[in-house]
XYZ file of C-alpha atoms in Angstrom:
668
model
C -78.596 48.818 68.489
C -77.359 47.249 71.747
C -79.098 44.177 73.130
C -80.828 44.103 76.502
C -77.918 42.233 78.076
C -75.349 44.654 76.624
C -77.364 47.559 78.053
C -77.302 46.012 81.538
C -73.539 45.493 81.337
C -73.061 49.028 79.970
C -74.983 50.409 82.945
C -72.649 48.481 85.264
C -69.641 49.752 83.303
C -70.862 53.350 83.562
C -71.086 52.913 87.329
C -67.391 51.988 87.448
C -66.445 54.925 85.220
C -68.339 57.340 87.448
C -66.476 55.991 90.450
C -63.453 58.038 89.322
C -65.410 61.311 89.525
C -66.893 60.261 92.851
C -63.471 59.485 94.402
C -62.099 62.743 92.984
C -64.987 64.632 94.594
C -64.246 63.039 97.978
C -60.537 63.898 97.726
C -61.279 67.542 96.847
C -63.736 67.801 99.757
C -61.218 66.180 102.143
C -58.494 68.560 101.009
C -60.783 71.572 101.419
C -61.883 70.561 104.928
C -58.285 69.795 105.885
C -57.169 73.288 104.800
C -60.101 74.799 106.720
C -59.104 73.048 109.930
C -55.384 73.669 109.323
C -56.081 77.408 108.958
C -58.328 77.638 112.028
C -55.950 75.605 114.187
C -52.800 77.411 113.008
C -54.386 80.841 113.495
C -55.813 79.998 116.904
C -59.404 80.749 115.793
C -60.776 77.643 117.445
C -58.341 77.412 120.343
C -59.837 80.341 122.318
C -56.851 82.652 121.633
C -54.280 80.116 122.814
C -50.994 79.714 120.945
C -51.338 78.325 117.420
C -50.898 74.620 116.795
C -47.144 73.934 116.405
C -46.035 72.643 113.014
C -42.889 70.775 112.188
C -41.577 73.222 109.546
C -42.612 76.245 107.550
C -44.175 73.892 105.037
C -46.086 72.471 107.956
C -48.124 75.684 108.121
C -50.214 74.057 105.379
C -49.340 70.423 105.935
C -49.725 68.143 108.933
C -49.907 64.444 108.054
C -51.575 63.435 111.324
C -54.309 66.061 110.897
C -54.814 65.116 107.240
C -55.243 61.449 108.135
C -57.836 62.304 110.784
C -59.747 64.566 108.394
C -59.565 61.993 105.594
C -60.899 59.187 107.776
C -63.516 61.371 109.419
C -64.887 62.851 106.183
C -64.818 59.498 104.374
C -66.770 57.832 107.179
C -69.324 60.665 107.287
C -69.839 60.548 103.505
C -70.125 56.758 103.536
C -72.626 56.760 106.412
C -74.721 59.471 104.739
C -74.780 57.494 101.479
C -75.739 54.277 103.276
C -78.467 56.103 105.213
C -80.007 57.534 102.044
C -79.756 54.196 100.227
C -81.481 52.418 103.116
C -84.116 55.157 103.222
C -84.900 54.530 99.567
C -84.875 50.783 100.160
C -84.130 50.067 96.497
C -87.757 50.786 95.767
C -89.256 53.085 93.177
C -92.241 53.563 95.493
C -89.972 55.343 98.005
C -88.907 57.835 95.329
C -92.540 58.453 94.442
C -93.272 59.034 98.132
C -90.421 61.571 98.374
C -92.097 63.502 95.562
C -95.502 63.315 97.300
C -96.786 60.977 94.614
C -100.232 59.431 95.002
C -100.719 55.862 93.803
C -103.389 55.548 91.111
C -105.927 52.914 92.061
C -106.272 50.353 89.227
C -110.068 50.761 89.344
C -109.957 54.579 89.264
C -112.991 56.354 87.823
C -111.133 59.531 86.781
C -110.848 59.683 83.003
C -107.362 61.235 82.965
C -106.113 58.499 85.293
C -107.807 55.783 83.231
C -105.948 57.144 80.228
C -102.485 56.949 81.805
C -103.312 53.516 83.240
C -104.350 52.317 79.789
C -101.163 53.683 78.203
C -98.884 52.118 80.818
C -100.706 48.787 80.520
C -100.247 48.723 76.743
C -96.520 49.439 76.900
C -95.909 47.075 79.827
C -97.694 44.176 78.123
C -95.932 44.946 74.830
C -92.519 44.828 76.518
C -93.285 41.684 78.549
C -93.234 43.416 81.945
C -95.752 43.345 84.731
C -97.697 46.595 84.795
C -95.791 48.958 87.130
C -97.658 51.029 89.745
C -98.377 54.581 88.573
C -98.020 57.623 90.828
C -99.338 61.139 90.243
C -97.394 64.126 91.585
C -100.546 66.050 92.507
C -98.788 69.276 93.509
C -96.859 69.653 90.253
C -98.590 71.715 87.528
C -95.611 71.318 85.206
C -95.095 68.533 82.637
C -92.733 65.860 83.876
C -92.408 62.160 84.623
C -89.942 59.610 85.982
C -89.264 55.879 86.259
C -87.734 54.541 89.469
C -86.690 51.161 90.842
C -83.797 48.720 90.927
C -85.421 45.851 89.020
C -88.174 45.428 86.478
C -90.437 43.940 89.132
C -90.194 46.885 91.566
C -90.277 49.691 88.996
C -92.825 52.502 89.219
C -93.875 55.212 86.784
C -94.553 58.736 88.058
C -96.254 61.564 86.180
C -97.076 65.124 87.152
C -100.638 66.370 87.375
C -99.709 68.900 84.687
C -98.769 66.091 82.282
C -102.115 64.367 82.809
C -104.089 67.566 82.303
C -102.092 69.116 79.435
C -100.845 66.334 77.160
C -102.840 64.536 74.490
C -102.882 60.749 74.503
C -100.162 60.493 71.828
C -97.946 62.931 73.744
C -98.495 61.128 77.032
C -97.739 57.822 75.332
C -94.452 59.253 74.058
C -93.482 60.356 77.575
C -94.343 56.966 79.079
C -92.478 55.132 76.301
C -89.435 57.313 77.066
C -89.560 56.236 80.720
C -89.950 52.556 79.787
C -86.778 52.906 77.745
C -84.930 53.921 80.924
C -86.319 50.804 82.624
C -85.392 48.408 79.814
C -81.979 49.960 79.083
C -80.731 49.663 82.662
C -80.675 53.432 83.310
C -83.316 53.275 86.041
C -81.262 51.117 88.407
C -78.172 53.321 88.024
C -80.249 56.486 88.492
C -81.703 55.260 91.776
C -78.319 54.214 93.120
C -76.930 57.642 92.267
C -79.378 59.286 94.675
C -77.877 57.394 97.611
C -74.277 57.712 96.485
C -74.420 61.434 95.734
C -76.219 62.260 98.976
C -72.954 61.539 100.795
C -70.994 64.287 99.039
C -73.965 66.665 99.270
C -74.188 66.020 103.012
C -71.167 68.224 103.756
C -72.896 71.302 102.302
C -76.065 70.387 104.203
C -74.076 70.101 107.444
C -72.418 73.479 106.874
C -75.773 75.147 106.253
C -77.258 73.624 109.409
C -74.263 74.798 111.466
C -74.480 78.351 110.118
C -78.236 78.589 110.642
C -78.135 76.948 114.072
C -75.182 79.007 115.314
C -76.699 82.262 114.065
C -79.924 81.568 115.957
C -78.160 80.540 119.163
C -75.709 83.497 118.959
C -78.543 86.003 118.602
C -80.268 84.462 121.574
C -77.047 84.513 123.621
C -76.351 88.188 122.766
C -79.763 89.163 124.036
C -79.021 87.438 127.338
C -75.379 88.610 127.744
C -75.319 92.202 126.533
C -74.113 91.362 123.057
C -71.085 89.189 123.935
C -70.774 85.908 122.066
C -67.958 83.548 121.073
C -69.931 81.707 118.368
C -67.932 83.363 115.580
C -65.437 80.515 115.294
C -68.227 77.963 114.865
C -69.847 80.136 112.201
C -66.504 80.298 110.365
C -66.343 76.492 110.417
C -69.957 76.304 109.227
C -69.407 78.781 106.397
C -66.254 76.930 105.399
C -68.092 73.589 105.289
C -70.900 75.196 103.298
C -68.467 76.611 100.727
C -66.475 73.372 100.518
C -69.698 71.402 100.399
C -70.618 73.179 97.195
C -67.659 71.383 95.668
C -69.737 68.282 96.290
C -72.725 69.965 94.663
C -70.577 70.755 91.625
C -69.341 67.171 91.321
C -72.838 65.796 91.910
C -74.109 67.869 88.978
C -71.150 66.801 86.873
C -71.749 63.106 87.624
C -75.488 63.347 86.942
C -74.813 65.190 83.686
C -72.343 62.494 82.634
C -74.976 59.827 83.346
C -78.062 61.469 81.906
C -77.518 63.591 78.816
C -76.799 60.963 76.168
C -79.232 58.525 77.783
C -82.030 61.079 77.299
C -81.353 61.186 73.565
C -81.377 57.374 73.492
C -84.647 57.231 75.453
C -86.258 59.709 73.030
C -85.165 57.567 70.079
C -86.412 54.399 71.791
C -89.792 56.010 72.458
C -90.119 56.688 68.730
C -89.152 53.075 67.977
C -91.822 51.824 70.399
C -94.662 54.080 69.261
C -93.673 54.869 65.654
C -94.786 58.427 66.396
C -91.983 61.018 66.756
C -94.527 63.849 66.937
C -96.012 62.423 70.144
C -92.909 62.885 72.295
C -91.921 66.012 70.319
C -95.335 67.505 71.109
C -94.823 66.880 74.820
C -91.415 68.606 74.718
C -92.885 71.575 72.800
C -95.588 72.034 75.415
C -92.913 72.038 78.124
C -91.201 74.906 76.314
C -94.466 76.808 75.917
C -95.931 76.210 79.387
C -95.286 78.786 82.111
C -94.332 76.063 84.612
C -92.417 74.146 81.944
C -91.040 70.969 83.530
C -89.977 72.528 86.846
C -90.622 70.381 89.918
C -91.329 72.390 93.071
C -90.761 69.530 95.521
C -87.826 70.016 97.915
C -86.255 66.739 96.736
C -86.158 67.807 93.080
C -82.384 68.423 93.154
C -81.661 64.905 94.425
C -83.843 63.287 91.778
C -83.230 65.739 88.911
C -81.404 63.167 86.766
C -84.430 60.828 86.830
C -86.991 63.195 85.308
C -88.288 63.186 81.731
C -87.200 66.828 81.370
C -85.167 69.279 83.456
C -86.951 69.544 86.794
C -84.895 72.478 88.137
C -85.260 76.179 87.484
C -83.007 77.744 84.858
C -79.719 79.218 86.120
C -76.046 79.470 85.262
C -75.757 75.853 86.425
C -77.590 74.791 83.237
C -74.075 74.296 81.911
C -74.192 71.109 83.994
C -77.904 70.370 83.467
C -78.856 66.702 83.573
C -80.870 67.027 80.350
C -79.924 68.245 76.861
C -81.376 71.595 75.710
C -85.094 71.288 74.965
C -84.820 72.674 71.421
C -82.098 70.172 70.493
C -84.214 67.249 71.706
C -87.219 68.482 69.718
C -85.274 69.102 66.505
C -83.904 65.561 66.599
C -87.525 64.386 66.534
C -89.088 67.116 64.381
C -86.648 68.813 62.032
C -89.256 71.373 61.002
C -89.363 72.926 64.481
C -87.873 76.431 64.410
C -87.565 76.927 68.168
C -90.631 79.180 68.448
C -92.503 78.010 71.565
C -94.968 80.917 71.469
C -96.837 79.290 68.585
C -97.365 76.052 70.538
C -100.888 75.431 71.871
C -100.493 74.170 75.430
C -104.112 73.049 75.568
C -104.898 69.413 74.844
C -105.876 68.669 71.284
C -109.201 67.177 72.467
C -111.743 69.219 74.486
C -111.879 68.045 78.094
C -115.387 66.540 77.995
C -114.795 64.741 74.709
C -111.389 63.576 75.927
C -112.881 62.126 79.103
C -115.563 60.289 77.125
C -112.994 58.940 74.654
C -110.753 57.803 77.483
C -113.636 56.062 79.213
C -114.521 54.205 76.000
C -110.898 53.230 75.496
C -110.654 51.862 79.039
C -113.683 49.641 78.296
C -112.202 48.468 75.010
C -113.955 50.062 72.015
C -112.707 47.592 69.468
C -114.135 44.744 71.527
C -117.628 46.197 71.423
C -117.293 47.000 67.738
C -116.150 43.560 66.670
C -118.393 41.644 69.037
C -115.618 39.573 70.591
C -111.889 38.832 70.807
C -109.625 38.212 67.869
C -110.159 34.804 66.333
C -107.574 32.587 68.086
C -107.277 30.542 64.878
C -105.940 33.492 62.903
C -102.282 33.101 62.047
C -99.780 35.333 63.836
C -96.631 35.611 61.648
C -94.496 37.133 64.430
C -95.390 34.371 66.893
C -95.009 31.631 64.284
C -91.569 32.972 63.363
C -90.436 32.700 66.976
C -91.942 29.254 67.529
C -90.571 27.803 64.292
C -87.142 29.487 64.365
C -86.359 29.808 68.082
C -82.587 29.720 68.239
C -81.826 33.198 66.965
C -85.076 35.001 67.614
C -86.156 34.910 71.258
C -82.920 36.295 72.725
C -82.906 39.122 70.213
C -86.326 40.289 71.390
C -85.571 40.340 75.133
C -85.707 43.815 76.636
C -86.894 45.347 73.377
C -90.225 46.202 71.843
C -91.516 47.763 68.695
C -94.700 49.088 67.217
C -95.886 45.565 66.326
C -95.641 44.565 70.000
C -97.536 47.691 71.018
C -100.276 46.973 68.492
C -100.538 43.361 69.691
C -100.812 44.549 73.309
C -103.456 47.105 72.367
C -105.446 44.408 70.569
C -105.213 42.126 73.600
C -106.500 44.804 75.970
C -109.189 46.092 73.628
C -110.474 42.603 72.862
C -110.711 41.430 76.448
C -114.374 40.995 77.393
C -115.414 44.132 79.330
C -116.226 42.058 82.428
C -112.717 40.553 82.454
C -111.098 43.948 81.830
C -113.019 45.401 84.753
C -112.287 42.401 86.976
C -108.485 42.632 86.622
C -108.748 46.152 88.103
C -110.991 45.206 91.053
C -109.228 43.738 94.134
C -112.308 41.641 94.956
C -112.622 40.190 91.440
C -108.986 39.948 90.246
C -108.317 36.601 92.022
C -111.345 35.140 90.230
C -109.694 35.924 86.884
C -106.634 33.944 88.004
C -108.835 30.983 88.965
C -110.473 30.954 85.522
C -107.016 30.741 83.912
C -106.353 27.497 85.803
C -109.534 25.624 84.922
C -108.831 22.462 82.943
C -110.451 21.700 79.585
C -111.249 18.117 80.686
C -114.753 18.018 82.226
C -113.894 15.651 85.108
C -110.860 17.672 86.278
C -112.717 20.949 85.742
C -115.545 19.592 87.913
C -113.094 18.856 90.738
C -111.645 22.360 90.460
C -115.073 23.988 90.585
C -115.897 21.883 93.637
C -112.694 23.135 95.337
C -113.702 26.727 94.618
C -117.263 26.218 95.846
C -115.993 24.709 99.095
C -113.425 27.443 99.749
C -115.225 30.591 98.601
C -118.206 32.247 100.305
C -121.408 31.533 98.367
C -121.719 35.144 97.202
C -118.108 35.081 95.945
C -118.649 31.791 94.121
C -121.673 33.289 92.395
C -119.588 36.277 91.248
C -116.908 33.876 90.053
C -119.508 31.849 88.106
C -120.668 34.994 86.276
C -117.078 35.799 85.346
C -116.475 32.203 84.258
C -119.079 32.488 81.507
C -117.296 35.522 80.029
C -113.816 34.010 80.435
C -114.558 31.437 77.727
C -113.858 34.205 75.209
C -110.307 34.676 76.535
C -107.430 33.075 74.648
C -105.636 30.913 77.221
C -102.304 31.538 75.479
C -102.554 35.121 76.760
C -102.680 34.107 80.421
C -99.218 35.540 81.219
C -100.159 38.955 79.868
C -103.509 38.873 81.669
C -101.645 38.001 84.852
C -99.331 40.988 84.250
C -102.433 43.182 83.952
C -103.833 41.843 87.222
C -100.660 41.992 89.345
C -100.958 45.689 90.369
C -104.486 44.940 91.599
C -103.404 41.750 93.369
C -100.745 43.794 95.173
C -103.590 45.706 96.831
C -104.707 42.543 98.647
C -103.835 42.074 102.293
C -101.345 39.349 103.159
C -104.116 37.017 104.344
C -106.124 37.624 101.147
C -103.067 36.997 98.969
C -102.297 33.820 100.913
C -105.839 32.570 100.442
C -105.571 33.156 96.708
C -102.141 31.525 96.567
C -103.378 28.427 98.437
C -106.432 28.126 96.197
C -104.225 28.395 93.108
C -102.109 25.522 94.482
C -105.208 23.367 95.119
C -106.572 24.044 91.648
C -103.236 23.275 89.992
C -102.975 19.933 91.821
C -106.617 18.900 91.317
C -105.541 16.191 88.847
C -102.384 15.291 90.841
C -100.382 16.211 87.743
C -98.897 19.705 87.597
C -98.358 20.855 84.011
C -96.200 23.631 82.574
C -99.113 26.065 82.356
C -100.020 25.594 86.033
C -96.423 25.667 87.180
C -95.685 28.866 85.260
C -98.608 30.696 86.825
C -97.651 29.468 90.286
C -94.023 30.590 90.189
C -94.972 34.079 89.025
C -97.575 34.476 91.768
C -95.187 33.176 94.436
C -92.455 35.538 93.275
C -94.734 38.566 93.494
C -96.087 37.428 96.863
C -92.512 37.471 98.181
C -91.815 40.827 96.550
C -94.769 42.334 98.408
C -94.667 40.561 101.754
C -91.129 39.109 102.049
C -88.922 41.758 100.400
C -86.012 40.803 102.668
C -85.533 37.746 100.453
C -84.325 40.048 97.688
C -82.096 42.301 99.800
C -78.353 41.883 99.726
C -78.454 39.431 96.822
C -75.286 39.582 94.767
C -75.147 38.442 91.178
C -72.966 35.369 90.901
C -70.735 34.139 88.083
C -71.594 30.916 86.295
C -68.818 29.018 88.066
C -70.796 29.200 91.332
C -74.015 28.001 89.713
C -73.085 25.105 87.419
C -75.009 22.493 89.446
C -78.211 24.535 89.294
C -77.696 25.169 85.576
C -77.309 21.437 85.013
C -80.505 20.777 87.022
C -82.409 23.399 85.014
C -81.511 21.839 81.660
C -82.314 18.362 82.987
C -85.787 19.466 84.098
C -86.552 21.181 80.791
C -85.340 18.179 78.808
C -87.156 15.505 80.813
C -90.402 17.399 81.470
C -90.640 18.273 77.796
C -89.914 14.728 76.595
C -91.339 12.415 79.267
C -92.087 9.635 76.812
C -88.732 9.622 75.060
C -85.627 9.643 77.264
C -83.343 9.426 74.220
C -84.658 12.755 72.931
C -84.578 14.119 76.487
C -80.880 13.277 76.766
C -80.193 14.908 73.409
C -82.022 18.032 74.583
C -80.062 18.046 77.845
C -76.744 17.776 75.982
C -77.778 20.685 73.772
C -78.322 22.786 76.883
C -75.125 21.998 78.789
C -73.040 22.578 75.652
C -73.700 26.333 75.905
C -72.512 26.529 79.508
C -69.530 24.157 79.402
C -70.813 22.263 82.443
C -67.912 20.220 83.958
C -68.323 16.440 83.798
C -68.748 16.085 87.566
C -71.876 18.245 87.452
C -73.465 16.497 84.467
C -76.371 14.112 85.026
C -76.152 10.464 84.071
C -79.301 9.400 82.244
C -78.758 5.835 83.438
C -79.218 6.956 87.058
C -81.423 10.012 86.881
C -82.485 11.822 90.069
C -86.175 12.494 90.639
C -87.078 15.140 88.104
C -90.005 17.390 88.919
C -91.112 20.961 89.326
C -89.543 21.206 92.794
C -86.074 20.680 91.296
C -86.884 23.118 88.484
C -88.138 25.712 90.956
C -84.990 25.489 93.093
C -82.750 25.842 90.028
C -84.611 28.916 88.750
C -84.464 30.616 92.170
C -80.711 30.162 92.445
C -79.977 31.112 88.847
C -82.033 34.311 89.111
C -79.100 35.688 91.142
C -76.647 35.275 88.281
C -74.871 38.065 86.437
C -76.607 39.412 83.338
C -74.081 37.954 80.908
C -74.680 34.582 82.610
C -78.456 34.974 82.248
C -78.011 35.489 78.516
C -76.037 32.242 78.241
C -78.560 30.378 80.409
C -81.538 31.527 78.363
C -79.773 30.630 75.122
C -79.112 27.162 76.556
C -82.743 26.809 77.707
C -83.982 27.685 74.218
C -81.635 25.117 72.660
C -82.797 22.550 75.186
C -86.526 22.855 74.500
C -86.149 23.383 70.740
C -84.251 20.200 70.004
C -86.966 19.480 67.428
C -86.387 22.948 65.889
C -89.757 24.135 67.202
C -91.196 25.498 70.427
C -94.770 24.874 71.501
C -96.817 27.741 72.883
C -96.591 26.169 76.374
C -92.789 25.914 76.076
C -92.589 29.510 74.870
C -94.685 30.570 77.861
C -92.316 28.703 80.180
C -89.320 30.460 78.598
C -91.105 33.792 79.189
C -91.663 32.819 82.837
C -88.016 31.805 83.341
C -86.912 35.037 81.678
C -89.302 36.925 83.986
C -87.622 35.280 86.992
C -84.295 36.487 85.586
C -85.747 40.022 85.137
C -85.308 39.663 81.377
C -88.627 40.617 79.737
C -89.725 38.846 76.555
C -92.078 41.127 74.581
C -95.641 40.144 73.805
C -96.078 38.879 70.257
C -99.815 38.307 70.191
C -101.962 35.204 70.422
């Protein structure tokens, strides 16, 4: 199976391959429009009966180089502008796609049982894969079963589901659908799919223009006839409009062909990945069977369904002869790959959920609270050995990179245990905008009584008395939380924190900074939490920082790479510069850092978190193959003793998060 980094490069490679079909589509459209204008000009249709346009020879009846050049430039500019317009309209954001489909954002503290269920499922899979929990949108007007994932990066991805999916699918089936969509996120399909919407809109724009001309001219001609006793000269414009409409359908054909080339095999891969994640082929197979049996199937009624058809879980368009170029494989084939016993008979499928509605709502509500937590009386014993985590920490070189961008059933089980064993008050707090910041504060409190006292004093001075009292209640419960899970708890809280206003987020951010510096000695734990919060603050309130960023090759980033390895080596070995230098050399060896960019340990610059922060920010704009090399070098740097501490592993996860390379959750 391909690695995460290979999948990202494959997605980029597929984009280049599709460029051929895209250019061919433009050339065919240009040629068609040229012939349309050549015919109308040569025949005098659009010259008001004047003499036809003179041509240089008999061959010139169909060929005029000057006219072709004008048409080529004009059409190319129109297509390019239309594509740019649509891309800017989407803004590289999955939320814009959800808005196009009239999606409604699910509030993290929703009280609806069906919405709690999908939230719980998405949280489990996100934590298992090492991602922040993406926002979830419900397509309220869609009674069919469908879903999508949209975004350009892991940190701006969203998950969308239809109302029909929430109401019709069992938990296992819904989990299979969500796991399928996460596969598109992790395998790099999501970014390509979103870009295709903007790119393909350009070649679809010609057909749209032709239709508008025909409809507009017909209306104006009818009106003119009524005013002028039936005389009208709008026929020539209608001919142009009809011609553009017909030629524009060449663009529709190529758009379908391109989307089919992108989607079909990736759907099979996403189905297989969903089974790998959940270890339950009958879950996703059951969802597909219900699509086949349901009257509405997977059809999306929204007017934008055609544009976004390649992003859906199942075919969102009505059946027609164009199914030859459908974006999704035949339903029966997908099912039989998952369930070989299926005979293609959809009439025998029960489209009702396997749990009665009332019982299902009660079960979902219990699950959202964490049933295992109440049954066991508390979280998992943090002293219990975790073989998966110990394997990574004791054998880091070959293991961490292999897990990036992947997940399996063990990760899903570990994530489910984390969520279920969170104290109910903490689980509720991460979904409440008022309480979620308090959870973050508890994660920063120091174990040393004197420093902890200073931090509590800072909170008491900066929070209203009622808020400090609420925080104090939460603090008692937070003692049951394993501090090694703070990154995953932060991932759970981020969707709720995104609901804060800018001033509220700033207040939280400033308090986090004060708490982290209470002992005038920032540690890796505090730094890690800070950089993640700052990144997501910028994503929400300063998105322009991320626009127009181009991934750079390693040659443009060697100084920052050298600084990164220096910081990891020195901060991890403050008391032993000899070991620090050995760790640094282990890091730069992977990147072949030129001598002029290497640091001299006899004259070291000031090494601190500011230098580390600057290096990470710059290196997060590197190409994906560069990120793989950088992370391998980082792991070598901090594992010079052949082991990685839990704090070092957490820092690697945070650096990988900055690089949009998710490290799956392995448990406490």
